[in-house]
Coordinates of C-alpha atoms and ligand atoms in Angstrom, one line a residue:
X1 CA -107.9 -92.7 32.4
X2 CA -106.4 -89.3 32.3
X3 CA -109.1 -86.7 34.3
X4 CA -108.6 -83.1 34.6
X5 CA -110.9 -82.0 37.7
X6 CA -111.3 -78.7 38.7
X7 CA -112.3 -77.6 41.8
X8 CA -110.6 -80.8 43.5
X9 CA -109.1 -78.5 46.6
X10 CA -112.6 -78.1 47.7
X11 CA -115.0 -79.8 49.9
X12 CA -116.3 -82.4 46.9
X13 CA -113.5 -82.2 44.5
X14 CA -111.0 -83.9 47.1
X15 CA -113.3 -86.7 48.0
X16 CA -113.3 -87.2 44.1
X17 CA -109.6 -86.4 43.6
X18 CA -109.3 -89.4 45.8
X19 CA -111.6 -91.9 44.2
X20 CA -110.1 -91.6 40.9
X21 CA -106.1 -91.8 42.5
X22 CA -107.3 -94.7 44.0
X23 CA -109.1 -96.6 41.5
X24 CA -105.5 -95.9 39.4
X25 CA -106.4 -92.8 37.5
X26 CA -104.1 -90.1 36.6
X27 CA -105.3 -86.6 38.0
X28 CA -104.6 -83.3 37.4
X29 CA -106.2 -80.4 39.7
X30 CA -107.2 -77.1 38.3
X31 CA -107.9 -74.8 41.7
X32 CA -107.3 -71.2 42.4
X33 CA -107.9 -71.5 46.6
X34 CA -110.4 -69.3 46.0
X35 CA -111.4 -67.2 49.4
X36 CA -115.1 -67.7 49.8
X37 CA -114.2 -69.8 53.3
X38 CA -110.2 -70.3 54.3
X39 CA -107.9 -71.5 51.8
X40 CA -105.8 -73.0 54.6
X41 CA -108.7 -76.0 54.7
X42 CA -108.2 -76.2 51.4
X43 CA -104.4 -76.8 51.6
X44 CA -105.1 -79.4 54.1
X45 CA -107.8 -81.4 52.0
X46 CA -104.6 -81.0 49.4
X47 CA -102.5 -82.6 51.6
X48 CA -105.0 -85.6 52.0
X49 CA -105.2 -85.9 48.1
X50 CA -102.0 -86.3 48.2
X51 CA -101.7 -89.4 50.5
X52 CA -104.0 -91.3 47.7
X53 CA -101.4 -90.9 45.0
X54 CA -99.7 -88.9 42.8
X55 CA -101.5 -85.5 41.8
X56 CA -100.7 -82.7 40.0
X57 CA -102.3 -79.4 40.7
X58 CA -102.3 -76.2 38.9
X59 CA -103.0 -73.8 40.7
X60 CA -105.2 -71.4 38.1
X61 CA -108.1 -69.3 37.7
X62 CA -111.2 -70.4 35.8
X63 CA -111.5 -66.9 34.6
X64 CA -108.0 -66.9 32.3
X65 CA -109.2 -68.5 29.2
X66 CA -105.8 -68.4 28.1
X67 CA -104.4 -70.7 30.7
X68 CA -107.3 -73.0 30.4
X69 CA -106.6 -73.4 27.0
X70 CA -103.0 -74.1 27.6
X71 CA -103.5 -76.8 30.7
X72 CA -106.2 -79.0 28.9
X73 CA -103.9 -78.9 26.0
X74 CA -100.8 -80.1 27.7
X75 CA -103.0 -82.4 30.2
X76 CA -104.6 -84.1 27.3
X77 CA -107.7 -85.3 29.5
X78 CA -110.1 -88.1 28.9
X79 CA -112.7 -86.5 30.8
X80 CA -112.9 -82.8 32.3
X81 CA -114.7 -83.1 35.7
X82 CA -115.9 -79.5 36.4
X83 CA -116.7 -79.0 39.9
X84 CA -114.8 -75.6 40.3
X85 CA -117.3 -73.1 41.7
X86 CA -118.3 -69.9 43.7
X87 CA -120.5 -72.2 45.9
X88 CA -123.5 -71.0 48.1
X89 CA -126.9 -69.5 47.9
X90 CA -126.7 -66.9 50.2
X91 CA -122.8 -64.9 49.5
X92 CA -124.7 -65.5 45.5
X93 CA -127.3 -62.5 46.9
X94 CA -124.5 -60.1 47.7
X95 CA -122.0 -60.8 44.4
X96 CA -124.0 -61.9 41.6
X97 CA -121.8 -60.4 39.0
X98 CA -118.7 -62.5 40.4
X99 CA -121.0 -65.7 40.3
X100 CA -121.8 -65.0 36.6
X101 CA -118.2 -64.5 36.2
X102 CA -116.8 -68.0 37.9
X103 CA -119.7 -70.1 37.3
X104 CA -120.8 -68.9 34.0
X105 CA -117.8 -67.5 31.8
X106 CA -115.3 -69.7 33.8
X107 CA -117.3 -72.9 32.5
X108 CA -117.6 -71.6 28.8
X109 CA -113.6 -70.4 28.7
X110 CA -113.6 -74.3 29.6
X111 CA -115.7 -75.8 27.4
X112 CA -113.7 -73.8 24.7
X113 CA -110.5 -75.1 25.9
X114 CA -111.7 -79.0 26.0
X115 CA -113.4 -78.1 22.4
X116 CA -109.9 -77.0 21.0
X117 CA -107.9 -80.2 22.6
X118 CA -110.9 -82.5 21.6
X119 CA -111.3 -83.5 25.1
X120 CA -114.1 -86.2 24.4
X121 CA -116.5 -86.0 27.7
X122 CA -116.9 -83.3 30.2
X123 CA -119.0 -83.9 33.6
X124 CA -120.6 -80.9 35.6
X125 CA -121.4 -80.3 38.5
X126 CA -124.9 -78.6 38.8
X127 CA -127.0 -78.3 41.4
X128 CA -130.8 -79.0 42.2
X129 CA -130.7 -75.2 43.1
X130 CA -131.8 -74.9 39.4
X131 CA -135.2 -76.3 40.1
X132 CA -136.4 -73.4 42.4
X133 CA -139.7 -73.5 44.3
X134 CA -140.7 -75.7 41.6
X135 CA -144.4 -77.5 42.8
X136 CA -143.3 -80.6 41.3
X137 CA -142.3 -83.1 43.8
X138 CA -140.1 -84.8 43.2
X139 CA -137.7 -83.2 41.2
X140 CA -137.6 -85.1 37.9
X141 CA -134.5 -83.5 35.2
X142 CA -137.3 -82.8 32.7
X143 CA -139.2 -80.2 35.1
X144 CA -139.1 -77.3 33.6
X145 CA -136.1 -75.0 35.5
X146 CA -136.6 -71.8 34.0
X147 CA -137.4 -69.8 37.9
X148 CA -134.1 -69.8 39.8
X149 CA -134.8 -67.7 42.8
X150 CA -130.9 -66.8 44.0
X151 CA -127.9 -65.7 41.3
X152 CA -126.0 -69.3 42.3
X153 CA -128.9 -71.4 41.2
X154 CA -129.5 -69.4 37.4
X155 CA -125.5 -69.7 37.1
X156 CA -125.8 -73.2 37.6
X157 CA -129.3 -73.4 35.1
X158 CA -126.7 -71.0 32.6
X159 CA -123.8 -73.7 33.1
X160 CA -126.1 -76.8 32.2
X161 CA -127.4 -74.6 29.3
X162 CA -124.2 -73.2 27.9
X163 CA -122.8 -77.1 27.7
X164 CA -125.7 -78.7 25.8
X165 CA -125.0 -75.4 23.3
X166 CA -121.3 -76.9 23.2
X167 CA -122.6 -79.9 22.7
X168 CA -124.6 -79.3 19.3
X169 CA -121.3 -77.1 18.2
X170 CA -118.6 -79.6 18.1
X171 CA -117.8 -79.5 21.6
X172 CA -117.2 -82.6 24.1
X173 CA -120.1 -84.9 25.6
X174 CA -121.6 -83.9 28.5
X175 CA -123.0 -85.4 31.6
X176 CA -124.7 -82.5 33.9
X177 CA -125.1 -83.7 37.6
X178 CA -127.7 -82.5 40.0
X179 CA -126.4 -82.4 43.0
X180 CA -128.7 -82.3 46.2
X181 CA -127.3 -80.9 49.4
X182 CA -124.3 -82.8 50.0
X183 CA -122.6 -82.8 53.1
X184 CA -119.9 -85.3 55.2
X185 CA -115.9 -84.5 56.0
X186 CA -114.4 -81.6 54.7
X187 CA -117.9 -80.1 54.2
X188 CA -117.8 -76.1 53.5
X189 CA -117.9 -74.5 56.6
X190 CA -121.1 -72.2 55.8
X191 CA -123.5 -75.0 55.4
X192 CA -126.3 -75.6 57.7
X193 CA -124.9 -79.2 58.7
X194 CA -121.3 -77.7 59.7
X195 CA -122.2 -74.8 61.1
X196 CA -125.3 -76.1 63.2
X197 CA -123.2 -79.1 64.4
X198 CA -120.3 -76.7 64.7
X199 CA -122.3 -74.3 67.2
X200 CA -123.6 -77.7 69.0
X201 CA -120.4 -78.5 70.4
X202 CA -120.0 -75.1 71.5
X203 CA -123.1 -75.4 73.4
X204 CA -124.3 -72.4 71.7
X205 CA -128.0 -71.9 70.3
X206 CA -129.0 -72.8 66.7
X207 CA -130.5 -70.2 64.6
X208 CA -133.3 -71.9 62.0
X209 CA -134.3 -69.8 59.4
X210 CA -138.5 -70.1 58.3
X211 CA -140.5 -72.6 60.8
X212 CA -138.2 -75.4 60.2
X213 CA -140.9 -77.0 57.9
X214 CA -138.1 -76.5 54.8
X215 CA -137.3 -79.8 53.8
X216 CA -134.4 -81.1 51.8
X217 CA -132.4 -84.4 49.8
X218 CA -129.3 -84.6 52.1
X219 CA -126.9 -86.5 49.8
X220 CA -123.5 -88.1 51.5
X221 CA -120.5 -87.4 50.1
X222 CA -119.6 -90.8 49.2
X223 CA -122.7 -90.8 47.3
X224 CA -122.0 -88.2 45.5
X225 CA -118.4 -89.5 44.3
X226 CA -120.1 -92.9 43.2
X227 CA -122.1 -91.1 40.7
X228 CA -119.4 -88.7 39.5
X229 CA -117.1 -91.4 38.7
X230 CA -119.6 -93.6 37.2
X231 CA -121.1 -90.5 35.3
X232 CA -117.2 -89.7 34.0
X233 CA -117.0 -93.9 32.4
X234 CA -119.3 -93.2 30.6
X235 CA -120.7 -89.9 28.8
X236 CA -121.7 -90.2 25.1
X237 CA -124.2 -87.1 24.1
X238 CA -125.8 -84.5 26.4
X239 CA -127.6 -85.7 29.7
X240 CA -129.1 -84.2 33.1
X241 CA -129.0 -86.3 36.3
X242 CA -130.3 -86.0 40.1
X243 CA -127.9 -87.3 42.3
X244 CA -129.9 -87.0 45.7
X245 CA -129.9 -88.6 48.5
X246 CA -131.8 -91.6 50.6
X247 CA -134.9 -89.6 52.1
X248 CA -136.2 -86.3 51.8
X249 CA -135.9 -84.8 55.4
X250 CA -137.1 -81.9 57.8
X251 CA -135.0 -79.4 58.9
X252 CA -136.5 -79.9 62.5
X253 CA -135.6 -83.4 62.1
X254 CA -132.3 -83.0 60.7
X255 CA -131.2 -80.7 63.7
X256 CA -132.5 -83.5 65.9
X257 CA -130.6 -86.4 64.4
X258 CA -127.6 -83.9 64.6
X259 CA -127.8 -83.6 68.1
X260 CA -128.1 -87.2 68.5
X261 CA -125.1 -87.8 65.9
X262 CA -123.0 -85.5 68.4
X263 CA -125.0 -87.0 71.6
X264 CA -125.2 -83.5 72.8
X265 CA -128.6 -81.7 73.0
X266 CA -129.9 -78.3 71.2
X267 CA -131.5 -75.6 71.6
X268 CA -133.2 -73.5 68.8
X269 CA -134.5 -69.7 67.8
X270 CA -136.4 -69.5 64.9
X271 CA -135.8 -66.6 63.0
X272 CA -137.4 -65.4 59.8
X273 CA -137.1 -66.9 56.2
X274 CA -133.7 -66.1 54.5
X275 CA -134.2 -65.2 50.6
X276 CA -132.8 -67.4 48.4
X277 CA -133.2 -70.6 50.3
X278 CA -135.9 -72.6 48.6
X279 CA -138.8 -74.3 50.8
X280 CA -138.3 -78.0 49.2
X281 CA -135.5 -80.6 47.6
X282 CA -136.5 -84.2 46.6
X283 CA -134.9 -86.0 43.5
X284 CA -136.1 -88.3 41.4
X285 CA -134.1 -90.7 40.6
X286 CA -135.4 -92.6 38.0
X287 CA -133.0 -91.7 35.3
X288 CA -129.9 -91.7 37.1
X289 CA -130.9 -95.3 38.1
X290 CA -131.3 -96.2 34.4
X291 CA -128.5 -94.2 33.1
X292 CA -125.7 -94.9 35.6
X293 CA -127.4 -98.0 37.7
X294 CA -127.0 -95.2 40.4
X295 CA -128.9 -94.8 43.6
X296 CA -127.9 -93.6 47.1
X297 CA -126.4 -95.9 49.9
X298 CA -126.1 -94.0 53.1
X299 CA -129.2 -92.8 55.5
X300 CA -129.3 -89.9 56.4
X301 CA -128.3 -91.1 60.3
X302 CA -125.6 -93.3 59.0
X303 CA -123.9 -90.4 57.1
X304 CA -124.6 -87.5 60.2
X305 CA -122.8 -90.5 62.7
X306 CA -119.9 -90.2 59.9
X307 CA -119.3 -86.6 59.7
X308 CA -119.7 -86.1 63.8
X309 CA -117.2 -88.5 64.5
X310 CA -114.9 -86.5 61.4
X311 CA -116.2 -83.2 63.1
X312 CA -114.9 -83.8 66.6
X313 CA -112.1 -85.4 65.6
X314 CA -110.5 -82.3 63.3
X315 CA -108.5 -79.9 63.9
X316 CA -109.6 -76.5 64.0
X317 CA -109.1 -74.0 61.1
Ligands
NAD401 N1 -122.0 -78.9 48.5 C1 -123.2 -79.0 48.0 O1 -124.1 -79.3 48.7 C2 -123.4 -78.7 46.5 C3 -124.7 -78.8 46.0 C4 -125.0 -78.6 44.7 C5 -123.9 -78.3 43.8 N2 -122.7 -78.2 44.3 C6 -121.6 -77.8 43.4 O2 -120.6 -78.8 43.5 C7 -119.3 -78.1 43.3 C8 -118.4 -78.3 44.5 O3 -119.0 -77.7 45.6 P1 -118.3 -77.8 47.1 O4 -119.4 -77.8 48.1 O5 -117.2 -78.8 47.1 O6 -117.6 -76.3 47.1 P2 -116.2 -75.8 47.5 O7 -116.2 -74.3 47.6 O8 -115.6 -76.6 48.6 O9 -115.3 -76.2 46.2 C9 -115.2 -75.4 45.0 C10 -113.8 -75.3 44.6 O10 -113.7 -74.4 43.5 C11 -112.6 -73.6 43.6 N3 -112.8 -72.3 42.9 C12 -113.7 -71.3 43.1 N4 -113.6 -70.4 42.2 C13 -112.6 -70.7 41.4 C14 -112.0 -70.1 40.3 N5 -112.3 -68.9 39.9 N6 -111.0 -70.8 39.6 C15 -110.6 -72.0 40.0 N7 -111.1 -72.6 41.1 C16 -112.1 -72.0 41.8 C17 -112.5 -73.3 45.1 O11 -111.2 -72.8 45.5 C18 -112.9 -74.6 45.7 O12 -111.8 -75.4 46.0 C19 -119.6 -76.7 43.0 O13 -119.7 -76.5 41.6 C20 -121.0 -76.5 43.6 O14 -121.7 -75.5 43.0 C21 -122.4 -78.4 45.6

């Protein structure tokens, strides 16, 4: 299969860049090392693509429909994996013009460009951002997701939207996948999970936002890259899927099993509630389960043992 992924320099995209080399796949990377968190870490997660296989990357901006146009021509892809993305809740707050602009306009100068090749299925990566403090537990796809409470999660909601619209005009099948907090080597350095296990082996004191009651799907990366790949075999119409992970978990808890991942202990300050972060995650997982067979595999302490032996054993940006 012939899969043009975008975003594959990033923390998701490379784990996926490497499935798909693996499995045999020819892949082409669309990336523009954007500067949200150090390109050099993207350069390195590069350089681990590149030990899977042969890759190809271009090295282009969602936001030049012209090149887009160009690159899925001469790429000729089976499937467009779309995981290219300003990324994070919080930096969403400060820039939400940009946000519209990468997440929003950068996936419609796309879906144009796999329209005019007649690129036949196109995955995307959404988020379960788009369900908001929705009362609803757990999230199921049909909840309604019209109350997006930061600028990333109502790009995301206006990503999933502007696809099924390409859908009914002509445009390539979609498959739109929910991801719930993901996390595992070669996570973003601004999530919690990094950045809390980051300041543990420092020795430093954690910082918890609210009264740690939040709670939220943590979703392994391996997970997540079962799904994708099984969600890019096989798209045929327009659907949403949860991908989410084993059990729905505390932030007081998930600081604990950190500190045990790291065997290292932690010490906390509670500060007050950050806007933009929402109180609750769970998926449902019902459909994903009937649609791709799908569920997760890793617990939550299985995947936090994986990511602190990665942590302590990488070198530092
Ligand atoms: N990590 C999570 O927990 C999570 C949860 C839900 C959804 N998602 C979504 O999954 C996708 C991947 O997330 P990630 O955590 O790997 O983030 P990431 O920031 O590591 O990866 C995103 C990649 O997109 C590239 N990019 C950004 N702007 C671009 C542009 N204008 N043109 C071309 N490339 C551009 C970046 O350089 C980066 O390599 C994103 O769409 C994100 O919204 C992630």
């Amino acid at each position: 299969m012939r899969v043009l992924l975008t975003g594959g320099a990033g923390f998701i995209g490379s784990h996926v860049a490497e499935a798909f080399l693996r499995r045999g796949d020819a892949v082409a990377i669309l990336d523009n090392f954007d500067p949200f968190y150090d390109p050099a870490l993207k350069r390195r997660n590069m350089e681990e693509v590149a030990a899977s296989g042969r890759v190809v990357l271009h090295e282009e901006d969602l936001r030049d429909a012209a090149s887009l146009r160009r690159i899925v021509a001469d790429e000729r892809p089976d499937v467009i994996v779309h995981l290219a993305a300003k990324a994070g809740v919080r930096p969403s707050l400060e820039q939400p013009a940009l946000y519209s602009e990468v997440n929003v306009l950068g996936t419609q100068h796309l879906l144009d460009a796999a329209r005019a090749a007649g690129t036949p299925h196109f995955v995307f990566g959404s988020s379960s951002s788009v369900y908001g403090n929705s009362p609803r537990r757990p999230f199921r796809e049909d909840d309604p997701a019209d109350q997006p409470v930061s600028p990333y999660a109502a790009t995301k909601r206006a990503g999933e939207l502007i696809c099924r619209a390409a859908v009914a005009s002509g445009g390539p099948a979609v498959t739109a996948l929910r991801f719930f907090t993901v996390y595992g080597p070669r996570q973003r350095p601004e999530m919690a999970i990094r950045l809390f296990a980051t300041r543990i082996l420092r020795g430093e004191e954690l910082r918890l936002f609210g009264s740690g009651t939040s709670e939220r799907d943590y979703t392994f990366v391996s997970d997540i890259v079962r799904g994708v790949l099984r969600a890019a075999d096989t798209g045929n119409s327009f659907r949403v899927l949860n991908l989410g992970g084993v059990e729905t978990t505390r932030l007081t808890d998930l600081v604990r099993m950190l500190g045990e991942a790291l065997d290292l202990p932690v010490r906390v300050r509670h500060e007050k509630d950050q806007p933009g972060d929402v109180e609750h995650t769970s998926a449902d997982l019902t459909a994903v389960r009937q649609s791709l067979g799908w569920a997760p595999e890793v617990s939550l302490q299985e995947g936090l043992a994986h990511f602190a032996r990665w942590l302590k054993a990488a070198p530092r940006a």
